[in-house]
Every structure is written in C-alpha cells, then in structure tokens.
C-alpha cells in the first residue's frame, strides 16, 4: 500500500509537470508551466505544486505573474517560490540578465571579472540561503567564462563595493536584505565605480532579465565554484586592504590605545563581529565587548523582535544590560550586514540615550570636519570640501557647511545616489569627508562608496574616546554642535500599510487638506514653513514651487515615484 501511494504521488507530480494547466488565466497557466520546468530546487518547486494541487490560483498569480524591480537597495523580497520572490531561480535569472547587460557594456568583462559577496541569511523551508544564492550567482558567470571573485565567508556589505573598486571588476553583487525581517533576502548590485547602480542601468538590467528567463546550460551547476579555475577568493586580500585604508580616518591612535572607555558591540546575529574587532585593533583600541547571544550568525535573529538596530532600546536590550554589567558607557550596534550603525550612551541619570541617525550625523559631521581642519595642510582649500545627505535627512550638515565654508549637497533617498555623486565629485578633484542618510547609514571618508557600519563604529569609538579626555559625553557634544550651528530637531517614524487604496487616500487628503490643492498649514501648534512633495514635484521653498529633487529624479527615470513608492523607498533604506 505504501509503495502504491508513493507511485501515485510520483504520477501526480509527473502530471503536474507535463500537462497543460487550465486555471482560466492563460498568463498564469504559462507562468506555472515555466516555473515547474525551470526550477530545480525541490522545496520551492514543491511550494508551487502544492498551491496548484489545492487550487490556490490567487496566490499562484501573486507569486508568478509579476517580477521584482530595483528599489533603493537593489532587488529585495521574501524568500520562497515565485518570480517575485528571492529564490534560486530568480537569482539565476537576475544574474543571466546581468551577464547579458555587462557583456554589452564592457568589452573587457571576461578579463576584469565580477565580485560576489553574501551575508548569513537563510530559510530552511525554501532551501534558500545567502551563501547558496551567491554560489548560483557565481555559477552563472563561471559557466560563461567570467572570472568571479567569490568571498569564501560572509562579509559586510561594504566589502563588495570596496572589492569592485580595488580589484577593478566591472560590477558586483551582495546577497543581503540588510536589516529587513528574517523572511527577506536581496540582490544588491554595484557598478564598476563601486557605487550602487542607478538609472538607466537598473532599467536596462531588468530588460535583459526579461530576455533571459530560461536558465542556460550550466546556470544550475553550483559545483563550478569548487572546480573552475576562474573562481578566486578575495577575502584575505580585501580584508587586509580595507583595514589598511581605515587608517586614513584614524586620527588619535595613541589616545585610543590608552583610553579607559569601554565599548559594547552587538552584530545583531549578522556578519559584523569579526570585522568590527579587526577595525578596533587597527585604531589601537582594546577589543569591544561582544554581546555573546548575538555575536554569531543566526538567520532567525532569535533574540530580537526585528533585526533593525534603528528600532532603539527595545532591540538593544541585551547590549544595554551587558554594558551596565561591564561598566561600559557606549554601545555600538551594527545591523546584520554591517552597513549601518546605532549608538547608545549611558547618561548620568542612569538612563540610556539612543541617538537618532540625524543626531549621529551631527556628531560625525562635526568630528570629520574638525579632524580635517587639524590635520590638513595650510594651503588646503575648504571650498574643495564636501559633505552630502539624502533629501529626507536633517539639514544639520548644511548649517555646518554654511558656517565653516565647505559645500553641502542633497541627493534623492537611497545611498546609491550618494555613492554616484561622490564618485563624480572625486573625479573632479573634490574632497568628500562625510555622507549620511537618516536611517543610520553613514560614510566616513571615501574608501567605500556606500554606507559602512564597520568604519562608522570605530570612528564613533574614537570620537567618544577623544571627548572623554575632556570629560565631555557624546550627548554633551551634540548640544555644543547645536549651540554653534543651530538646533536641528527631527522626529522620524513610520506606519506599515499594505492597502494601496488607503495609502492613496492618506496622501490625497494631505494634498487637499483644508481645500482643493492646499497642503496643511500647521502641525499641531507649529506653523509649517515649507512643504516638498516629490511625488507631484511641488516645493513651496523654491521660487517656481518646483521640487529640485523631482527634476533630478526625472532626469534618471521615465516617471516620478508615487506615494506608495515613497513608503517602499523608506522601508528599503
């Protein structure tokens, strides 16, 4: 009887694979057939077969009849079966599209090669992990005789853009979903510049993906990463170069070696522990105290409700209690892929101050400029110096720039815009000291053209150690910055809404508040001075009431993003 049941199950699966599907939706029928023919991952293939067997056509349509698109952080979605999810097949398809586009753009593609890195995410139910997806990414390219620099171990996201520049590769991919929920993963693409891709590259790559959806011969052969002579491991070389470059932004190594200040570091179950330890060593510090429960990779992020240090005290609980026990005054938290940083400081009243991204930026901006002034040559021109921030971030750097005489520039949301602009400035002989986005993304120096939590962590430690010699805390210094350059207070938060009609009605009400085409004039008891609506291109701070950000965005894209897209962009940062 057991053998008969097994044969029946096998016959059913065989029928699912070879018979046409009649869901009543020709597009869905085609998509089902493609998935079952192309997917060689037994678990994701089974997920689609089960949905088909149970007649769950709506979920099949949701999974199979749309594709991922590039947001502010590349392709990002939940892991699982379907063309709009992150899985073996969609990563193979994405890489095939990448290959086709890069072959068109670079005649020396097969000489310069491609970089692949990954974090520690994984999902057992889909047999999906960042490491496996990285191997499949490499396999697609190795099968096409492209040299691939595949890291042999998980790395911080900034290591990939750094490696792209250092190794002079044409591009690179980091498999990560950063601080997103545990169910998600992503495919983050960097251009030869070391900055994330922007338009038109993103749109052209998507077109190429659409033209290369059927897996090529060899694309599923992940054994190539063990057998191909074209696969190279850049881990030790890149780690050594990166740590050497960190010395460029270390200004007080001797002071660091003598400080009595203690630091606790949490890597949030991600990649950061080993690399932050090395960075502290480079700066002359004693090792930061790790949070033992969060030191090692854990794709379930089992000790936090969400793996985002930006959430504050609620997710920093273990770090803060350890710091109190160890009498450490400063806590440093890198997110799971170590590209962002949160900082908390114990106050005299026994409470913890968790700094916002905007507050940390005020401190970093002051620190980087102060160090530049003290360490630059006399004939250095302050007008050659730049700092940058995204348009949704605090304007504190602008205030510092106006008083000190350097330049400040704004970009659209997303560090890909910052990275691209920094590259332009560097090519024109400018010096960029610091850039940030309010969602705790910081870049000190320009060795990497993306946000970097590892370097930010050790720079924050040096700043705290320096201030300690003058009996000044980070919070006290923040007040000094505000007193000198003006107070910049912000309150950022978010609401999760998955109903497009509700989102649309909220924004329509804001745009027609008291009367048609009138925005709110007050927020509580406070008068609103300026409103910028990038969706419609309105900005009443400009003489023509046209948003500059809107104009810049439209130079890159065929259409502006809508209200729902703004929410997505902010979430993905």
XYZ file of C-alpha atoms in Angstrom:
573
model
C 0.000 0.000 0.000
C 2.850 2.379 0.864
C 4.504 1.650 -2.476
C 1.227 2.291 -4.314
C 0.786 5.629 -2.507
C 4.337 6.608 -3.373
C 3.764 5.739 -7.031
C 0.524 7.718 -7.028
C 2.316 10.749 -5.641
C 5.031 10.370 -8.287
C 2.408 10.107 -11.051
C 0.687 13.242 -9.754
C 3.932 15.208 -9.783
C 4.687 13.910 -13.262
C 1.255 15.001 -14.459
C 1.736 18.449 -12.926
C 4.964 18.795 -14.852
C 3.813 17.629 -18.269
C 0.146 18.514 -18.622
C -1.129 21.955 -19.625
C -2.811 23.945 -16.859
C -6.363 25.216 -17.037
C -6.779 27.805 -14.304
C -8.838 30.033 -16.593
C -5.960 32.524 -16.775
C -3.667 31.939 -19.804
C -0.901 34.138 -18.329
C -0.956 32.152 -15.096
C -1.037 28.814 -16.958
C 2.096 29.815 -18.865
C 3.856 31.012 -15.706
C 3.064 27.766 -13.857
C 4.467 25.721 -16.721
C 7.634 27.788 -16.827
C 8.200 27.522 -13.104
C 7.756 23.750 -12.961
C 10.057 23.255 -15.953
C 12.802 25.615 -14.834
C 13.020 25.334 -11.039
C 15.443 22.637 -9.857
C 15.112 23.426 -6.167
C 12.841 20.644 -4.815
C 11.421 22.739 -1.974
C 10.387 25.822 -3.960
C 9.111 23.629 -6.772
C 7.009 21.737 -4.227
C 5.567 25.011 -2.903
C 4.154 25.820 -6.352
C 2.955 22.242 -6.886
C 1.074 22.328 -3.572
C -0.615 25.621 -4.435
C -1.609 24.225 -7.825
C -2.866 20.995 -6.311
C -5.019 22.947 -3.829
C -6.434 25.284 -6.480
C -4.964 28.419 -4.850
C -4.957 30.425 -8.052
C -4.862 33.859 -6.440
C -1.689 33.078 -4.519
C -0.185 31.477 -7.613
C -0.970 34.626 -9.556
C 0.568 36.804 -6.846
C 3.737 34.704 -6.859
C 4.166 34.018 -10.560
C 2.656 36.875 -12.568
C 4.911 39.752 -11.524
C 8.626 40.374 -11.072
C 10.856 42.173 -8.620
C 12.103 45.643 -9.554
C 15.087 47.645 -8.335
C 14.369 49.820 -5.292
C 16.755 51.969 -3.283
C 18.655 48.835 -2.254
C 18.520 46.585 -5.329
C 16.135 43.665 -5.686
C 14.576 42.724 -2.369
C 11.731 40.417 -1.443
C 10.702 37.480 0.731
C 12.432 34.146 0.179
C 10.185 31.493 -1.327
C 8.756 30.215 -4.593
C 7.650 32.607 -7.312
C 9.019 35.074 -9.840
C 8.503 37.989 -7.420
C 10.344 36.231 -4.579
C 14.033 35.717 -3.858
C 14.975 32.119 -4.655
C 17.415 30.019 -6.673
C 15.615 30.520 -9.980
C 15.067 34.293 -9.731
C 18.701 34.828 -8.708
C 19.836 32.758 -11.704
C 17.554 34.798 -13.965
C 18.805 38.077 -12.493
C 22.412 37.048 -12.985
C 21.774 35.957 -16.558
C 20.316 39.396 -17.211
C 23.332 40.973 -15.508
C 25.679 38.939 -17.713
C 23.891 39.970 -20.891
C 23.954 43.661 -19.939
C 27.548 43.678 -18.728
C 28.722 41.854 -21.853
C 27.140 44.672 -23.856
C 28.708 47.414 -21.700
C 32.239 46.081 -21.203
C 34.444 44.599 -23.921
C 36.899 43.513 -21.198
C 34.249 41.882 -18.966
C 35.950 38.472 -19.171
C 39.303 39.926 -18.192
C 38.173 42.127 -15.276
C 35.631 39.835 -13.652
C 32.794 40.197 -11.159
C 32.587 40.300 -7.325
C 30.082 38.272 -5.268
C 29.524 38.543 -1.508
C 26.834 37.358 0.882
C 25.505 37.694 4.417
C 24.215 34.981 6.772
C 20.504 34.860 5.948
C 18.682 31.620 5.232
C 15.317 29.887 5.102
C 15.078 26.142 5.622
C 11.585 25.796 4.116
C 12.882 27.039 0.739
C 16.414 25.567 0.942
C 17.440 29.155 0.395
C 20.457 30.854 1.936
C 22.561 33.857 1.024
C 25.584 31.594 0.595
C 23.757 29.275 -1.812
C 22.386 32.225 -3.809
C 25.910 33.657 -4.013
C 27.204 30.324 -5.351
C 24.479 30.229 -8.001
C 25.281 33.839 -8.955
C 28.916 32.825 -9.389
C 27.979 29.640 -11.287
C 26.019 31.535 -13.960
C 29.040 33.727 -14.681
C 31.682 30.991 -14.390
C 29.715 28.923 -16.914
C 30.162 31.875 -19.298
C 33.936 32.054 -18.649
C 33.750 35.186 -16.489
C 36.300 35.388 -13.627
C 34.415 35.593 -10.334
C 35.741 36.927 -7.022
C 33.534 34.952 -4.632
C 34.150 35.585 -0.934
C 34.712 32.294 0.894
C 32.990 33.611 4.010
C 30.185 36.034 4.834
C 31.291 39.678 4.680
C 29.906 43.133 5.495
C 28.039 44.646 2.562
C 30.621 47.467 2.149
C 33.287 44.860 1.326
C 31.648 44.210 -2.056
C 31.735 47.795 -3.412
C 35.205 48.149 -1.914
C 36.361 44.977 -3.713
C 34.803 46.102 -7.011
C 36.974 49.214 -6.941
C 40.126 47.594 -5.575
C 40.039 44.634 -7.982
C 38.883 46.790 -10.918
C 35.956 44.440 -11.565
C 33.151 45.557 -13.867
C 30.470 45.072 -11.203
C 29.488 43.162 -8.093
C 26.529 41.686 -6.224
C 25.893 41.394 -2.496
C 23.272 38.854 -1.436
C 21.631 40.534 1.555
C 18.418 42.018 2.879
C 20.337 44.125 5.397
C 18.092 44.880 8.406
C 14.847 43.568 6.906
C 12.768 40.862 8.609
C 14.197 37.337 8.650
C 11.953 36.137 5.810
C 13.576 38.504 3.284
C 16.648 38.453 1.129
C 18.031 40.638 -1.632
C 20.318 41.123 -4.624
C 22.256 44.373 -4.368
C 24.163 45.446 -7.490
C 27.262 47.654 -7.676
C 28.714 49.191 -10.844
C 32.418 49.430 -11.702
C 32.540 52.748 -9.819
C 31.863 50.969 -6.526
C 28.508 52.748 -6.184
C 25.122 51.034 -6.378
C 23.532 51.085 -9.799
C 21.184 53.912 -10.739
C 19.114 54.568 -13.823
C 19.481 53.749 -16.684
C 21.450 50.656 -15.621
C 18.676 49.295 -13.385
C 16.028 49.508 -16.092
C 18.328 48.055 -18.746
C 19.281 45.135 -16.493
C 15.576 44.417 -15.888
C 15.014 44.335 -19.654
C 17.883 41.898 -20.039
C 16.498 39.716 -17.232
C 13.167 39.539 -19.096
C 15.072 38.361 -22.188
C 16.946 35.629 -20.268
C 14.344 33.962 -18.078
C 15.035 30.357 -19.080
C 18.103 29.014 -17.256
C 21.108 28.447 -19.501
C 23.130 25.247 -19.599
C 25.437 25.410 -16.601
C 23.480 28.018 -14.674
C 22.395 25.470 -12.056
C 25.884 23.965 -11.762
C 26.976 25.402 -8.420
C 29.821 22.838 -8.341
C 31.672 25.266 -10.605
C 32.577 27.371 -7.583
C 34.695 24.432 -6.364
C 36.147 23.325 -9.716
C 36.503 26.360 -12.002
C 39.981 27.939 -12.248
C 38.187 31.264 -12.856
C 36.854 31.375 -9.279
C 39.014 33.382 -6.881
C 38.637 34.089 -3.175
C 39.368 37.768 -2.409
C 38.642 37.548 1.335
C 42.107 37.886 2.873
C 43.375 40.416 0.324
C 40.308 42.663 0.535
C 40.120 42.461 4.331
C 43.800 43.441 4.574
C 43.396 46.365 2.133
C 40.188 47.563 3.790
C 41.746 47.580 7.263
C 44.797 49.402 5.906
C 42.560 52.052 4.335
C 40.797 52.561 7.677
C 43.990 54.214 8.915
C 43.150 57.201 6.688
C 40.297 58.143 9.035
C 42.108 57.307 12.296
C 43.499 60.477 13.895
C 44.196 59.552 17.543
C 45.599 56.026 17.630
C 47.842 56.636 20.645
C 44.954 58.183 22.579
C 42.748 55.230 21.613
C 45.301 52.763 22.991
C 45.243 54.486 26.390
C 41.534 55.172 26.795
C 39.732 53.753 29.812
C 36.400 53.998 27.986
C 34.750 50.619 27.419
C 32.588 49.735 24.431
C 30.000 47.013 23.930
C 29.343 45.870 20.356
C 26.456 43.813 19.022
C 26.396 42.446 15.495
C 22.678 41.565 15.643
C 23.220 37.916 14.708
C 24.892 39.028 11.480
C 28.306 39.435 9.882
C 29.811 42.292 11.870
C 31.612 40.743 14.869
C 34.937 39.687 13.334
C 35.285 42.809 11.221
C 34.491 45.327 13.974
C 37.004 43.529 16.207
C 39.668 43.945 13.492
C 38.751 47.608 12.947
C 39.176 48.346 16.675
C 42.592 46.706 16.529
C 43.598 48.926 13.589
C 42.583 52.034 15.576
C 44.623 50.902 18.594
C 41.656 50.099 20.834
C 41.200 47.156 23.122
C 38.553 44.840 21.632
C 34.952 45.917 22.170
C 32.948 43.611 24.433
C 30.684 41.439 22.256
C 27.133 40.512 23.189
C 27.552 36.713 23.393
C 23.957 35.862 22.470
C 24.176 37.997 19.293
C 27.837 37.570 18.301
C 27.432 34.634 15.926
C 25.292 34.443 12.787
C 21.701 33.329 13.278
C 19.306 33.620 10.321
C 16.341 33.529 12.717
C 17.584 36.607 14.637
C 16.303 34.747 17.666
C 16.956 37.367 20.385
C 15.326 40.398 18.724
C 11.813 41.113 17.525
C 13.316 42.587 14.357
C 16.976 42.812 13.247
C 16.991 46.588 12.884
C 19.078 48.495 15.471
C 17.274 51.682 14.439
C 14.306 50.467 16.499
C 16.121 51.639 19.648
C 16.083 50.367 23.218
C 13.547 47.615 22.548
C 16.018 45.731 20.323
C 19.178 46.854 22.169
C 18.078 45.307 25.474
C 20.839 42.657 25.670
C 23.515 45.188 24.702
C 22.435 47.747 27.285
C 22.217 45.219 30.123
C 25.680 43.848 29.257
C 27.097 47.374 29.125
C 25.709 48.119 32.594
C 27.221 44.906 33.906
C 30.625 45.640 32.324
C 30.525 49.359 33.202
C 30.756 50.280 29.515
C 29.326 53.700 28.703
C 28.925 53.331 24.934
C 27.074 50.661 22.951
C 27.701 50.201 19.224
C 25.232 48.145 17.175
C 25.825 47.152 13.560
C 22.895 45.760 11.619
C 23.046 42.184 10.222
C 25.057 43.088 7.097
C 27.129 45.692 8.978
C 26.396 48.632 6.701
C 24.520 50.688 9.320
C 25.273 51.741 12.886
C 23.288 52.603 16.009
C 24.932 54.165 19.069
C 23.702 54.410 22.670
C 25.357 56.215 25.588
C 24.729 55.843 29.322
C 23.752 59.157 30.928
C 24.488 60.412 34.430
C 20.885 59.771 35.465
C 21.303 56.074 34.676
C 19.170 56.188 31.523
C 20.402 55.361 28.041
C 20.437 57.865 25.205
C 19.943 56.094 21.869
C 20.989 58.570 19.196
C 18.928 59.002 16.052
C 20.575 58.852 12.654
C 20.287 62.628 12.345
C 21.886 63.181 15.758
C 24.785 60.857 14.966
C 25.242 62.676 11.646
C 25.596 65.976 13.509
C 28.365 64.421 15.617
C 30.085 62.714 12.686
C 29.885 65.894 10.595
C 31.453 67.967 13.376
C 34.113 65.315 14.017
C 35.171 64.718 10.418
C 35.464 68.431 9.688
C 37.302 69.122 12.947
C 39.792 66.343 12.171
C 40.204 67.666 8.622
C 40.959 71.167 9.905
C 43.546 69.898 12.397
C 45.273 67.512 10.020
C 45.181 69.211 6.638
C 47.933 71.316 5.121
C 47.792 75.095 5.497
C 47.119 75.702 1.816
C 44.168 73.281 1.678
C 41.057 74.983 0.320
C 37.928 74.497 2.412
C 35.877 75.281 -0.697
C 37.124 71.979 -2.117
C 35.497 70.043 0.742
C 32.042 68.426 0.530
C 29.524 66.633 2.725
C 26.316 65.008 1.484
C 22.968 63.790 2.800
C 19.756 62.434 1.358
C 16.866 64.845 0.999
C 14.824 63.172 3.772
C 17.644 63.689 6.287
C 18.446 66.523 8.726
C 19.869 69.763 7.342
C 22.498 69.985 10.110
C 25.362 69.420 7.641
C 24.077 72.316 5.571
C 24.215 74.552 8.652
C 27.772 73.440 9.455
C 28.815 73.957 5.829
C 27.400 77.499 5.707
C 29.323 78.495 8.839
C 32.586 76.717 8.012
C 32.732 77.446 4.292
C 32.633 73.978 2.740
C 29.983 72.607 0.356
C 26.897 70.603 1.229
C 24.765 68.714 -1.295
C 21.483 66.807 -1.081
C 20.600 63.693 -3.037
C 17.475 61.632 -3.523
C 16.678 58.967 -0.887
C 18.942 55.930 -1.070
C 22.696 55.650 -0.749
C 23.030 54.747 -4.423
C 22.532 58.446 -5.211
C 25.103 59.490 -2.617
C 27.662 56.999 -3.929
C 27.213 58.115 -7.529
C 27.518 61.784 -6.616
C 30.633 61.193 -4.503
C 32.244 59.433 -7.453
C 31.542 62.480 -9.639
C 32.997 64.844 -7.029
C 36.146 62.759 -6.576
C 36.700 62.625 -10.325
C 36.555 66.417 -10.337
C 39.226 66.728 -7.673
C 36.897 67.388 -4.717
C 37.322 66.005 -1.193
C 34.321 64.350 0.465
C 34.597 63.983 4.239
C 31.244 62.516 5.227
C 27.823 61.495 3.914
C 24.713 60.060 5.544
C 21.057 59.132 5.408
C 18.824 59.498 8.443
C 18.161 55.756 8.693
C 21.544 55.306 10.480
C 23.560 54.965 7.269
C 26.961 56.702 7.474
C 30.052 57.027 5.300
C 33.243 58.446 6.827
C 35.864 59.060 4.139
C 35.592 57.698 0.613
C 37.351 54.313 0.585
C 33.872 52.796 0.135
C 31.111 54.448 -1.882
C 28.286 53.038 0.190
C 27.228 53.277 3.815
C 29.574 51.404 6.119
C 28.779 50.354 9.675
C 32.233 48.912 10.382
C 34.144 52.141 9.762
C 31.388 54.218 11.370
C 31.578 52.082 14.534
C 35.297 52.595 15.038
C 35.149 56.313 14.135
C 32.358 56.748 16.703
C 34.530 54.992 19.271
C 37.487 57.293 18.527
C 35.266 60.357 18.789
C 33.915 59.174 22.164
C 37.415 58.392 23.428
C 38.686 61.834 22.380
C 35.759 63.595 24.076
C 36.310 61.507 27.200
C 39.752 63.140 27.641
C 37.905 66.443 28.062
C 35.163 64.934 30.268
C 32.580 65.527 27.544
C 29.989 62.920 26.612
C 28.604 62.364 23.138
C 25.296 63.900 24.194
C 27.033 66.961 25.615
C 28.995 67.382 22.410
C 25.793 67.119 20.391
C 24.397 70.058 22.362
C 27.613 72.002 21.689
C 27.179 71.324 17.963
C 23.595 72.598 18.124
C 24.607 75.670 20.118
C 27.208 76.567 17.498
C 25.349 75.698 14.301
C 21.688 75.813 15.290
C 19.290 73.271 16.727
C 18.013 70.675 14.276
C 15.329 68.537 15.862
C 13.584 65.755 13.977
C 11.113 63.012 14.750
C 11.056 60.204 12.231
C 8.769 57.203 12.347
C 6.745 55.013 10.025
C 3.455 53.209 9.660
C 3.056 49.908 7.839
C 0.153 49.848 5.409
C -0.346 47.192 2.749
C -3.552 48.548 1.227
C -2.822 50.772 -1.807
C -6.235 52.447 -1.662
C -5.684 53.506 1.971
C -2.229 54.860 1.141
C -3.655 56.784 -1.802
C -6.442 58.327 0.288
C -3.990 59.428 3.011
C -1.811 61.288 0.543
C -4.774 62.744 -1.338
C -6.068 64.168 1.941
C -2.676 65.775 2.665
C -2.668 67.374 -0.784
C -6.243 68.643 -0.357
C -6.269 69.362 3.359
C -8.452 72.418 4.028
C -9.430 72.986 0.421
C -8.521 71.559 -3.005
C -4.779 71.629 -3.793
C -3.965 73.064 -0.360
C -1.455 71.391 1.946
C -1.663 71.589 5.778
C -0.501 74.910 7.238
C 0.008 73.684 10.810
C 1.345 70.569 12.520
C -0.283 70.737 15.915
C 0.535 74.210 17.263
C 3.519 74.687 14.945
C 3.284 76.562 11.657
C 4.644 74.683 8.643
C 7.190 76.788 6.754
C 7.876 74.555 3.739
C 6.378 71.505 2.095
C 8.070 69.417 -0.556
C 6.024 66.754 -2.336
C 8.439 64.844 -4.557
C 5.596 62.759 -5.980
C 3.942 65.756 -7.642
C 7.037 67.924 -7.970
C 5.759 70.628 -5.606
C 8.102 72.572 -3.294
C 6.972 75.919 -1.888
C 10.505 76.746 -0.711
C 11.541 77.207 -4.358
C 10.723 80.403 -6.279
C 8.902 78.450 -9.003
C 7.469 75.967 -6.456
C 9.123 73.113 -8.383
C 10.955 70.423 -6.426
C 14.618 70.187 -7.372
C 14.674 66.545 -6.266
C 11.739 65.847 -8.598
C 13.604 67.367 -11.554
C 16.761 65.388 -10.799
C 14.771 62.188 -10.406
C 13.028 62.679 -13.715
C 16.366 63.062 -15.454
C 17.049 59.488 -14.376
C 13.611 57.885 -14.627
C 10.770 57.979 -17.080
C 8.199 58.751 -14.368
C 8.180 60.068 -10.793
C 7.599 57.668 -7.933
C 4.222 57.761 -6.248
C 3.149 57.918 -2.639
C 3.242 54.162 -2.261
C 6.741 54.095 -3.740
C 7.937 56.647 -1.193
C 6.897 54.247 1.556
C 8.742 51.416 -0.149
C 11.858 53.517 -0.634
C 11.956 54.499 3.007
C 11.443 50.908 4.126
C 14.237 49.619 1.912
C 16.856 52.084 3.033
